[in-house]
XYZ file of C-alpha atoms in Angstrom:
682
model
C 140.512 103.584 -0.342
C 140.482 107.292 0.430
C 139.333 108.135 3.898
C 139.424 111.947 4.562
C 142.578 112.903 2.552
C 144.479 109.626 2.862
C 145.004 107.448 -0.190
C 145.499 103.750 0.491
C 146.090 100.968 -2.039
C 142.856 99.332 -3.048
C 143.970 95.907 -1.831
C 144.242 97.425 1.704
C 140.660 98.755 1.528
C 138.268 97.258 4.044
C 134.705 98.096 2.871
C 133.024 96.019 5.498
C 132.451 99.001 7.828
C 130.704 100.860 5.054
C 128.664 97.878 3.849
C 127.416 97.021 7.312
C 126.336 100.623 7.927
C 123.985 100.447 4.952
C 120.245 100.392 5.507
C 117.188 100.630 3.310
C 115.771 104.199 2.676
C 112.113 104.274 3.783
C 109.654 104.638 0.873
C 107.094 106.653 2.683
C 107.807 110.321 2.072
C 105.798 113.455 2.812
C 103.109 111.549 4.691
C 101.957 109.865 1.527
C 102.858 106.403 0.462
C 103.676 106.130 -3.253
C 104.522 103.283 -5.545
C 108.232 103.009 -6.435
C 109.999 100.698 -8.885
C 112.415 99.326 -6.264
C 113.677 99.723 -2.777
C 116.875 101.753 -2.447
C 119.786 101.778 -0.037
C 120.172 104.937 1.943
C 123.507 105.982 0.473
C 124.529 108.312 -2.358
C 127.357 106.869 -4.468
C 129.225 107.821 -7.607
C 131.397 106.033 -10.163
C 133.853 107.225 -12.810
C 136.779 105.962 -14.825
C 139.772 107.454 -16.531
C 140.912 106.022 -19.859
C 143.786 106.207 -22.302
C 143.529 105.797 -26.060
C 146.013 103.420 -27.817
C 145.995 104.882 -31.306
C 147.130 101.862 -33.297
C 146.044 98.369 -32.146
C 145.834 95.466 -34.520
C 143.090 92.910 -34.076
C 143.276 89.158 -35.001
C 142.041 89.860 -38.534
C 144.908 92.298 -39.080
C 142.869 95.464 -38.940
C 144.329 98.337 -36.985
C 142.648 101.251 -35.246
C 142.285 103.095 -31.931
C 141.295 101.298 -28.801
C 140.666 102.646 -25.294
C 141.625 101.141 -21.971
C 140.632 101.910 -18.420
C 143.590 102.647 -16.132
C 141.778 103.769 -12.928
C 138.288 103.558 -11.524
C 136.841 105.590 -8.634
C 133.860 104.714 -6.486
C 132.515 107.189 -3.960
C 130.706 105.354 -1.191
C 128.708 108.024 0.569
C 130.475 111.058 1.931
C 133.280 109.235 3.808
C 134.884 106.640 1.547
C 136.454 106.846 -1.899
C 137.496 103.496 -3.256
C 139.942 103.362 -6.184
C 141.300 100.453 -8.256
C 143.192 99.918 -11.428
C 141.664 96.878 -13.062
C 138.157 95.605 -13.924
C 138.778 92.487 -11.822
C 139.191 94.664 -8.797
C 135.987 96.524 -9.520
C 134.145 93.157 -10.047
C 135.310 92.130 -6.490
C 133.817 95.353 -5.075
C 130.553 94.835 -6.948
C 130.343 91.294 -5.674
C 130.601 92.517 -2.105
C 127.959 95.212 -2.669
C 125.653 92.780 -4.383
C 125.850 90.377 -1.409
C 124.919 93.107 1.078
C 122.210 94.517 -1.151
C 120.734 91.098 -1.474
C 120.513 90.937 2.340
C 118.704 94.238 2.290
C 116.690 93.343 -0.852
C 117.357 96.801 -2.206
C 119.286 98.552 -5.038
C 122.258 100.861 -4.621
C 122.078 104.044 -6.672
C 125.318 105.044 -8.328
C 125.550 108.370 -10.068
C 127.820 108.650 -13.125
C 128.365 111.979 -14.943
C 128.597 110.436 -18.402
C 126.875 107.111 -18.068
C 126.697 106.649 -21.819
C 130.502 106.567 -21.860
C 131.050 104.315 -18.874
C 128.325 102.015 -19.948
C 130.270 101.108 -23.121
C 133.126 99.851 -20.875
C 130.945 98.323 -18.158
C 128.814 96.362 -20.611
C 131.986 94.656 -21.874
C 133.003 93.307 -18.499
C 129.669 92.793 -16.758
C 126.158 91.776 -17.864
C 123.646 94.662 -17.757
C 120.096 94.067 -16.626
C 117.450 96.687 -17.373
C 118.771 99.539 -19.497
C 116.749 102.734 -20.175
C 118.055 104.958 -22.963
C 116.561 108.038 -24.621
C 118.189 106.979 -27.874
C 120.883 104.504 -28.964
C 124.064 104.956 -26.874
C 122.433 107.707 -24.735
C 121.878 105.937 -21.453
C 119.831 107.463 -18.699
C 119.787 104.516 -16.324
C 121.227 101.038 -16.322
C 121.299 98.133 -13.821
C 124.241 95.851 -13.202
C 123.293 93.370 -10.523
C 122.171 95.408 -7.471
C 123.840 98.548 -8.689
C 121.542 101.037 -10.457
C 123.663 103.579 -12.387
C 122.063 106.919 -13.147
C 123.390 109.613 -15.479
C 123.920 112.843 -13.513
C 124.779 114.757 -16.716
C 121.279 114.127 -18.131
C 119.857 114.789 -14.734
C 121.506 118.244 -14.429
C 122.134 119.231 -18.059
C 125.414 120.650 -16.905
C 129.056 119.659 -17.179
C 130.605 118.223 -13.994
C 132.765 121.349 -13.693
C 129.701 123.595 -13.806
C 127.572 121.395 -11.574
C 130.054 120.980 -8.742
C 131.081 124.615 -8.716
C 127.558 125.941 -8.959
C 126.495 123.741 -6.083
C 129.409 125.180 -4.032
C 130.880 121.815 -3.017
C 134.172 121.270 -1.180
C 135.632 119.070 -3.941
C 134.914 120.768 -7.175
C 136.136 119.261 -10.446
C 139.843 120.069 -10.995
C 139.483 120.985 -14.682
C 142.610 121.087 -16.800
C 144.790 119.197 -14.325
C 145.000 115.870 -16.199
C 146.881 115.574 -19.473
C 144.631 113.341 -21.614
C 147.202 113.038 -24.351
C 149.492 111.029 -22.044
C 149.013 107.263 -22.302
C 148.617 105.629 -18.913
C 148.226 101.919 -18.118
C 146.691 100.182 -15.036
C 150.235 99.878 -13.679
C 151.344 103.438 -14.431
C 152.141 105.292 -11.185
C 149.984 108.318 -10.683
C 151.081 111.617 -9.092
C 149.241 113.084 -6.096
C 147.849 115.784 -8.446
C 146.545 113.177 -10.891
C 145.009 111.171 -8.027
C 143.425 114.321 -6.679
C 141.861 115.045 -10.096
C 140.464 111.543 -10.251
C 139.130 111.499 -6.690
C 137.475 114.930 -6.910
C 135.320 113.805 -9.824
C 133.410 111.338 -7.645
C 133.676 113.075 -4.277
C 132.464 116.335 -5.803
C 129.624 114.559 -7.653
C 128.299 112.968 -4.419
C 128.541 116.254 -2.611
C 126.706 118.088 -5.465
C 123.914 115.501 -5.743
C 123.521 115.592 -1.957
C 123.313 119.418 -1.922
C 120.747 119.350 -4.758
C 118.524 116.711 -3.003
C 118.759 118.576 0.287
C 117.762 121.883 -1.342
C 114.804 120.372 -3.062
C 113.703 117.999 -0.215
C 114.243 114.976 -2.465
C 115.293 111.407 -1.777
C 116.673 108.764 -4.084
C 113.036 107.835 -4.705
C 111.772 111.223 -5.663
C 114.731 112.993 -7.391
C 113.952 113.453 -11.107
C 115.942 111.586 -13.688
C 116.255 114.568 -16.015
C 116.600 118.313 -15.696
C 113.104 118.817 -17.140
C 111.758 116.400 -14.562
C 111.869 119.146 -11.919
C 109.708 121.456 -13.940
C 107.310 118.670 -14.881
C 106.808 117.866 -11.247
C 106.230 121.500 -10.324
C 103.753 121.992 -13.200
C 101.874 118.727 -12.905
C 100.811 119.202 -9.325
C 98.680 122.383 -9.968
C 97.513 120.944 -13.294
C 95.912 117.811 -11.771
C 92.471 119.404 -11.350
C 92.536 120.266 -15.143
C 93.467 116.782 -16.285
C 90.057 116.003 -17.844
C 90.266 119.225 -19.822
C 93.816 118.663 -21.071
C 92.857 115.110 -22.047
C 90.367 116.568 -24.535
C 93.181 118.652 -26.079
C 95.503 115.761 -26.729
C 95.869 115.180 -30.517
C 95.013 111.962 -32.238
C 97.469 110.227 -34.442
C 96.604 112.139 -37.677
C 96.705 115.505 -36.007
C 99.848 114.649 -34.098
C 101.716 113.857 -37.286
C 100.644 117.162 -38.748
C 101.727 119.027 -35.631
C 105.146 117.316 -35.840
C 105.557 118.555 -39.423
C 104.376 122.062 -38.434
C 106.923 122.252 -35.543
C 109.658 124.525 -36.948
C 111.763 125.301 -33.872
C 113.996 128.368 -33.602
C 114.745 130.829 -36.432
C 118.478 131.100 -37.065
C 119.864 132.719 -40.201
C 122.544 135.082 -41.542
C 121.870 137.883 -43.959
C 123.515 136.668 -47.213
C 124.394 140.264 -48.131
C 126.747 140.472 -45.152
C 128.168 136.949 -45.329
C 132.008 136.849 -45.459
C 132.378 140.577 -44.528
C 134.223 141.748 -41.421
C 131.694 144.197 -39.886
C 132.576 146.685 -37.189
C 130.360 148.007 -34.383
C 127.748 145.338 -34.575
C 124.985 145.667 -32.023
C 122.738 142.930 -30.586
C 119.373 142.755 -28.900
C 117.925 139.778 -27.046
C 114.387 138.910 -26.006
C 114.061 138.626 -22.263
C 113.059 134.992 -21.473
C 111.577 134.592 -24.909
C 109.767 131.246 -24.634
C 108.369 131.828 -21.096
C 107.326 135.323 -22.227
C 105.084 134.094 -25.013
C 103.682 131.367 -22.759
C 102.509 134.100 -20.394
C 101.445 136.734 -22.812
C 100.269 135.080 -26.000
C 97.300 132.915 -26.962
C 97.296 129.176 -27.604
C 94.934 126.540 -28.857
C 92.772 125.885 -25.839
C 89.965 123.787 -27.372
C 90.233 120.475 -29.186
C 91.031 120.780 -32.868
C 88.293 120.376 -35.354
C 89.095 118.601 -38.644
C 87.965 121.107 -41.286
C 87.053 120.441 -44.860
C 90.376 121.016 -46.759
C 89.597 123.983 -48.856
C 91.003 127.445 -49.422
C 87.639 129.023 -48.486
C 87.689 127.275 -45.045
C 91.296 128.262 -44.512
C 90.548 131.922 -45.270
C 87.466 131.860 -43.043
C 89.398 130.521 -40.071
C 92.139 133.060 -40.581
C 89.555 135.882 -40.667
C 87.977 134.511 -37.506
C 91.393 134.464 -35.897
C 91.289 130.821 -34.978
C 94.282 128.639 -34.282
C 95.042 126.790 -37.528
C 97.438 124.030 -38.489
C 97.412 122.994 -42.122
C 99.264 121.305 -44.912
C 99.253 123.330 -48.161
C 100.783 123.403 -51.630
C 102.185 126.667 -52.805
C 102.749 127.413 -56.517
C 105.351 129.751 -58.042
C 106.561 130.920 -54.717
C 109.092 133.839 -54.502
C 110.125 136.601 -52.079
C 107.972 139.669 -52.149
C 111.149 141.706 -51.717
C 113.998 140.035 -53.650
C 116.581 141.843 -51.511
C 115.204 140.601 -48.224
C 118.075 138.881 -46.335
C 116.072 136.622 -44.077
C 113.826 134.306 -46.133
C 111.446 132.506 -43.716
C 110.564 129.127 -45.224
C 113.034 126.304 -44.352
C 113.765 123.869 -47.156
C 113.905 121.043 -44.583
C 110.278 121.646 -43.676
C 109.000 121.143 -47.231
C 107.677 117.567 -47.755
C 108.097 118.164 -51.468
C 109.723 121.001 -53.395
C 110.607 121.539 -57.057
C 112.467 124.225 -58.965
C 113.887 125.638 -55.729
C 116.478 128.361 -55.242
C 117.868 128.476 -51.711
C 119.660 130.750 -49.308
C 121.579 128.516 -46.949
C 118.636 126.196 -46.340
C 115.906 128.790 -46.748
C 113.626 128.938 -49.792
C 114.031 132.096 -52.008
C 111.721 130.683 -54.753
C 110.324 127.475 -56.154
C 107.778 126.234 -58.646
C 105.954 124.173 -56.123
C 106.248 123.083 -52.513
C 104.254 121.133 -49.908
C 104.576 122.352 -46.348
C 102.808 122.135 -42.952
C 102.474 125.269 -40.842
C 100.385 127.197 -38.292
C 98.324 130.238 -38.921
C 101.140 132.341 -37.390
C 103.625 130.956 -40.003
C 101.126 131.451 -42.748
C 100.634 135.135 -41.839
C 104.436 135.685 -41.865
C 104.611 133.894 -45.200
C 101.863 136.213 -46.597
C 103.974 139.196 -45.664
C 107.287 137.991 -46.934
C 106.407 135.842 -50.007
C 104.071 135.921 -52.926
C 102.649 132.987 -54.925
C 100.259 132.407 -57.815
C 98.260 129.600 -56.264
C 97.622 127.628 -53.085
C 95.917 124.302 -52.529
C 94.833 123.061 -49.039
C 95.611 119.381 -48.363
C 94.741 119.139 -44.672
C 93.166 121.682 -42.267
C 92.492 121.699 -38.548
C 91.236 124.583 -36.399
C 90.764 125.360 -32.686
C 89.845 128.380 -30.576
C 92.501 130.619 -29.071
C 92.810 131.242 -25.377
C 95.341 131.905 -22.646
C 97.315 129.045 -21.122
C 95.768 127.956 -17.810
C 96.684 130.191 -14.923
C 97.749 127.243 -12.804
C 100.582 126.729 -15.327
C 101.558 130.370 -15.903
C 101.792 130.987 -12.165
C 104.533 128.401 -11.985
C 106.394 129.932 -14.971
C 106.084 133.413 -13.417
C 107.315 132.091 -10.043
C 110.522 130.865 -11.746
C 111.032 134.178 -13.518
C 110.421 136.250 -10.415
C 112.940 134.098 -8.404
C 115.507 134.310 -11.195
C 115.157 138.034 -11.473
C 115.080 138.883 -7.795
C 118.008 136.593 -6.904
C 120.394 137.661 -9.727
C 123.650 138.883 -8.281
C 122.517 138.425 -4.645
C 125.376 137.072 -2.488
C 124.626 133.710 -0.952
C 121.736 133.092 -3.310
C 123.746 131.829 -6.265
C 122.411 128.283 -5.990
C 118.750 129.297 -5.859
C 119.266 131.777 -8.761
C 120.910 129.062 -10.848
C 118.063 126.552 -10.101
C 115.313 129.069 -10.852
C 117.002 130.002 -14.099
C 117.422 126.422 -15.191
C 113.777 125.629 -14.339
C 112.557 128.678 -16.276
C 114.569 127.589 -19.347
C 113.242 124.029 -18.963
C 109.540 124.832 -19.153
C 109.478 124.921 -22.931
C 111.593 121.702 -23.122
C 109.017 120.024 -20.965
C 106.124 120.940 -23.258
C 108.161 120.094 -26.404
C 108.903 116.468 -25.378
C 107.314 114.113 -27.812
C 104.375 112.107 -26.270
C 105.489 109.049 -28.216
C 109.109 107.932 -28.500
C 110.740 105.278 -30.538
C 111.522 102.078 -28.596
C 115.259 101.952 -27.825
C 116.609 98.712 -26.324
C 119.928 97.136 -25.600
C 119.787 93.492 -26.644
C 121.281 90.486 -24.985
C 123.817 90.244 -27.714
C 125.143 93.751 -26.883
C 123.521 95.652 -29.707
C 121.405 98.789 -29.729
C 118.066 98.478 -31.438
C 115.753 101.305 -32.265
C 112.160 100.424 -33.332
C 110.226 103.429 -34.600
C 106.534 103.628 -33.764
C 104.633 102.552 -36.863
C 101.819 104.633 -38.372
C 99.533 101.795 -37.423
C 100.681 101.702 -33.781
C 100.865 105.457 -33.236
C 97.269 105.881 -32.017
C 97.592 103.021 -29.562
C 100.896 104.463 -28.267
C 99.249 107.937 -27.785
C 96.332 106.334 -25.943
C 98.603 104.312 -23.678
C 100.625 107.466 -22.804
C 97.615 109.655 -22.334
C 97.518 109.093 -18.552
C 100.896 110.795 -18.077
C 100.319 113.674 -20.531
C 99.297 117.028 -19.070
C 100.682 119.418 -21.654
C 99.211 119.154 -25.221
C 101.995 118.955 -27.859
C 100.441 121.886 -29.767
C 101.416 124.271 -26.947
C 105.081 123.679 -27.801
C 104.392 124.166 -31.536
C 102.759 127.530 -30.806
C 105.488 128.581 -28.350
C 108.066 128.508 -31.056
C 105.761 129.949 -33.676
C 104.969 133.009 -31.439
C 108.648 133.473 -30.735
C 109.514 133.391 -34.490
C 106.745 135.945 -35.039
C 108.272 138.353 -32.439
C 111.752 137.854 -33.935
C 110.374 138.694 -37.314
C 108.977 141.953 -36.000
C 112.464 142.883 -34.803
C 114.015 141.813 -38.090
C 111.514 143.938 -40.062
C 112.280 146.875 -37.794
C 116.012 146.470 -38.421
C 115.429 145.923 -42.212
C 118.625 146.023 -44.268
C 120.624 146.730 -41.061
C 119.948 143.235 -39.777
C 123.013 140.987 -40.007
C 122.112 137.759 -38.100
C 119.344 136.267 -36.030
C 119.126 133.276 -33.684
C 115.858 132.285 -32.063
C 115.570 135.188 -29.662
C 118.268 137.707 -30.729
C 119.016 140.080 -33.608
C 122.463 141.414 -34.493
C 122.567 144.531 -36.648
C 124.685 147.512 -37.801
C 123.828 151.167 -37.527
C 120.793 152.462 -35.644
C 117.388 150.902 -35.530
C 114.206 151.875 -33.714
C 112.631 149.193 -31.600
C 110.653 151.603 -29.358
C 107.307 150.826 -30.984
C 107.808 147.044 -30.819
C 109.086 147.209 -27.290
C 106.245 149.430 -26.239
C 103.731 146.866 -27.482
C 105.664 143.999 -25.841
C 105.773 145.914 -22.609
C 102.079 146.494 -22.797
C 101.455 142.779 -23.232
C 103.793 141.937 -20.362
C 102.105 144.407 -18.003
C 98.657 143.044 -18.890
C 99.740 139.525 -18.120
C 101.796 140.462 -15.019
C 104.900 139.141 -16.789
C 107.525 141.306 -15.142
C 109.707 141.315 -12.127
C 112.085 143.615 -10.214
C 115.761 142.889 -9.742
C 117.775 143.653 -6.571
C 118.695 147.096 -7.926
C 115.014 148.078 -8.291
C 114.947 147.787 -12.131
C 111.766 146.253 -13.658
C 112.336 143.616 -16.342
C 109.414 142.966 -18.695
C 109.364 139.494 -20.229
C 109.597 139.328 -24.032
C 110.956 142.837 -24.645
C 114.229 143.296 -26.594
C 117.120 144.396 -24.329
C 120.395 145.612 -25.614
C 123.406 143.333 -25.223
C 127.102 144.061 -25.342
C 128.268 145.381 -28.704
C 130.714 143.574 -30.958
C 133.778 145.439 -32.145
C 134.131 143.027 -35.047
C 131.737 140.357 -36.471
C 132.037 137.983 -39.373
C 129.577 135.288 -40.443
C 129.427 132.506 -43.031
C 125.901 131.399 -42.254
C 123.833 130.007 -39.464
C 125.856 128.960 -36.414
C 129.050 130.106 -38.130
C 130.384 133.383 -36.902
C 133.372 134.937 -35.120
C 133.405 138.084 -32.925
C 135.547 140.368 -30.853
C 134.522 142.866 -28.127
C 137.492 145.137 -28.798
C 139.050 145.684 -32.236
C 142.006 143.420 -32.750
C 141.230 141.698 -29.403
C 140.456 138.145 -28.440
C 138.293 136.296 -30.924
C 135.394 134.068 -29.938
C 133.734 131.716 -32.350
C 130.178 130.360 -32.458
C 130.383 127.318 -34.725
C 128.571 124.042 -34.197
C 131.262 121.461 -33.300
C 134.004 124.001 -32.488
C 135.079 125.178 -29.035
C 134.168 128.883 -28.587
C 137.449 129.878 -26.918
C 139.797 127.432 -28.563
C 138.298 128.227 -31.936
C 139.075 131.904 -31.536
C 142.605 131.228 -30.370
C 143.234 129.060 -33.359
C 141.991 131.674 -35.704
C 144.322 134.208 -34.104
C 147.216 131.858 -34.705
C 146.545 131.898 -38.391
C 145.756 135.552 -38.943
C 142.428 136.246 -37.225
C 139.379 137.212 -39.310
C 141.355 136.951 -42.546
C 141.801 133.258 -41.880
C 138.076 132.774 -41.067
C 136.904 131.716 -44.512
C 135.678 128.476 -46.150
C 138.351 125.792 -46.118
C 139.872 126.791 -42.785
C 140.478 123.660 -40.778
C 140.067 123.871 -36.962
C 142.465 121.257 -35.623
C 142.865 122.298 -31.992
C 139.289 123.377 -31.424
C 137.467 120.788 -33.491
C 135.883 118.885 -30.673
C 136.074 115.090 -30.438
C 135.333 112.053 -32.485
C 134.051 108.854 -30.880
C 135.053 105.431 -32.182
C 132.874 102.666 -30.702
C 134.586 99.315 -30.396
C 131.702 96.929 -29.604
C 133.512 93.705 -30.371
C 137.266 94.261 -30.172
C 138.821 90.976 -31.252
C 142.352 91.917 -30.128
C 144.865 89.519 -28.599
C 146.292 90.557 -25.204
C 148.977 93.245 -25.637
C 152.357 92.648 -24.078
C 153.437 95.992 -22.660
C 156.084 96.660 -20.006
C 155.963 92.984 -19.072
C 152.187 93.099 -18.488
C 149.457 91.417 -20.506
C 146.804 94.049 -21.375
C 143.332 92.835 -22.256
C 141.350 94.970 -24.725
C 137.649 94.880 -23.723
C 134.593 96.718 -25.193
C 135.364 100.407 -25.262
C 134.913 103.740 -26.958
C 137.935 105.758 -28.002
C 137.751 109.583 -27.844
C 139.908 111.131 -30.562
C 140.762 114.752 -31.221
C 138.504 115.880 -34.013
C 138.766 118.553 -36.594
C 136.321 120.800 -38.321
C 136.610 122.412 -41.756
C 134.614 125.489 -42.320
C 132.636 124.954 -45.468
C 129.854 126.230 -47.698
C 127.605 124.261 -49.875
C 128.259 124.836 -53.543
C 124.776 126.152 -53.863
C 125.253 128.790 -51.146
C 128.697 129.736 -52.533
C 127.163 130.398 -55.894
C 124.463 132.538 -54.235
C 127.134 134.586 -52.521
C 129.237 134.756 -55.597
C 132.085 133.187 -53.623
C 134.685 131.217 -55.490
C 135.383 128.095 -53.528
C 138.951 127.204 -52.707
C 140.782 125.175 -50.128
C 142.666 127.306 -47.631
C 146.287 126.495 -47.422
C 146.950 126.044 -43.732
C 149.496 123.589 -42.446
C 148.595 121.817 -39.248
C 150.950 121.318 -36.375
């Protein structure tokens, strides 16, 4: 046990004082009695483990592979006590004592874990879980073991433990980088004071951070949201209650929902193929200010229920002329770019339900004989500008009237933006700035959450089972969830569509100077003129009141394109594959899915910098991690250092690698001759 700064062997720990001090947290809060799933003990706790990977363990069948073992566990019991142990048997003893006291109180003890999905894999091998709630297989949000209810604080905050503890300004922030994970440790391995401090800070800091967050928001263990978007949902649902009957009329039925899902394209990320593989100098970048919240405040959305139109080209043209909100599924024949030299084709291959005779630019359609695709009127208008085709056939067509999002919702969005802008850089307000910024960024995520999810369950046999909602059961599922739905799914579809439209305006203004785009930013060479576009965006922001003043007196208009820091050097090989410097010959930073930004740049510098950044380069030091799940490790006890070591259910985290590659199709388009880079690894 750790009391203050003193570490005592776990066998000397006396938890009776803490257990007897526990009491049930009253359910009545804010003068209003609510229904809660369970009673909770008035104590904030945290749990964590540290593990080592044994790279080569042979099971009884003779198969060999990596296995992971736990060599220390930490349990933070409120603010005062940190209990540590080295074996699962010791932890079971602690849980038995907690269960006994919780039974007396007839309540659950909430235990926060900053990567519950990881710890659950180990815990479920030594204890029997009760109710398990997961967003998808192996992504655990909440799990019960006896009277202990574990909650995932990573999913609750959407931040790393390092970022969370330091942004909350706690006394025991995570001691990042002070534990060598490559060293194999066993439950009997002596740990240094520095190693113990690293372990202890993980749980002490987490309890302090959760406590600070709850105090700042006036929450209790009953009311604290389970996810980061839960805060925004709570803030937005309160003012939207009087509009519930209206929003219910906007909720799509099963047929419309399936079409909306297909018409949901997300962010627009692409690299200009004419610049791919080139080291460019003096690359500029502009970024939309709070892009998604900006369009939610300034643009128009479907605000009436959708009408199922007769599927014909005449009806589609009529609705477009009348400027109605449209979602449709169409067939396009002999599609090709209007400008064959345009570097940012709009239509994603992945969004085509059917396509034939296609020529592609890194996942975007350059031309095809025929394709079937679902889209909004916004997308169709962009397509009409950038593509040409010989024929079109309408398969499905729905229309609604446009209008502004309800003021009760936009007022909440603006409040977040105003707080974020006014608090930026203000000493002593860092926490409130961070929370306002996170909430602002979570509004879109709240609206984009699917109203119907696949059923994910953890079976009694220890297996994950995912049951998709059938087409037959979709309408019933939508009806059952209607009571909790306040934000029609189409609002998310149109949020991203409007943002793509604004990004296209900037890309067209940049023309052949545009190098790369990503959702809300454009990177380009030379000089471009965005004054006209920014003037219009500023006008829209002023009309909607979508602007705020920072502490220096500067007014920031939502949605306009602001200049970012220039890159001295820039090289890309496609979407989410680029490397940059801010000074020529200086430190390289990479933006590659699955590769550490900083480590990736350092590894490139070891092998020659931008010259080494080409297809075939293998990132070994920066390649992230690979997870090996051992659900049924049938391994005999290992005899190590005179100890018998049991291998229980585990997940082994291995150093991964990443090889920069191009598809053969994209390489041919670029005229790049594929080869394997000859780099030796350490």
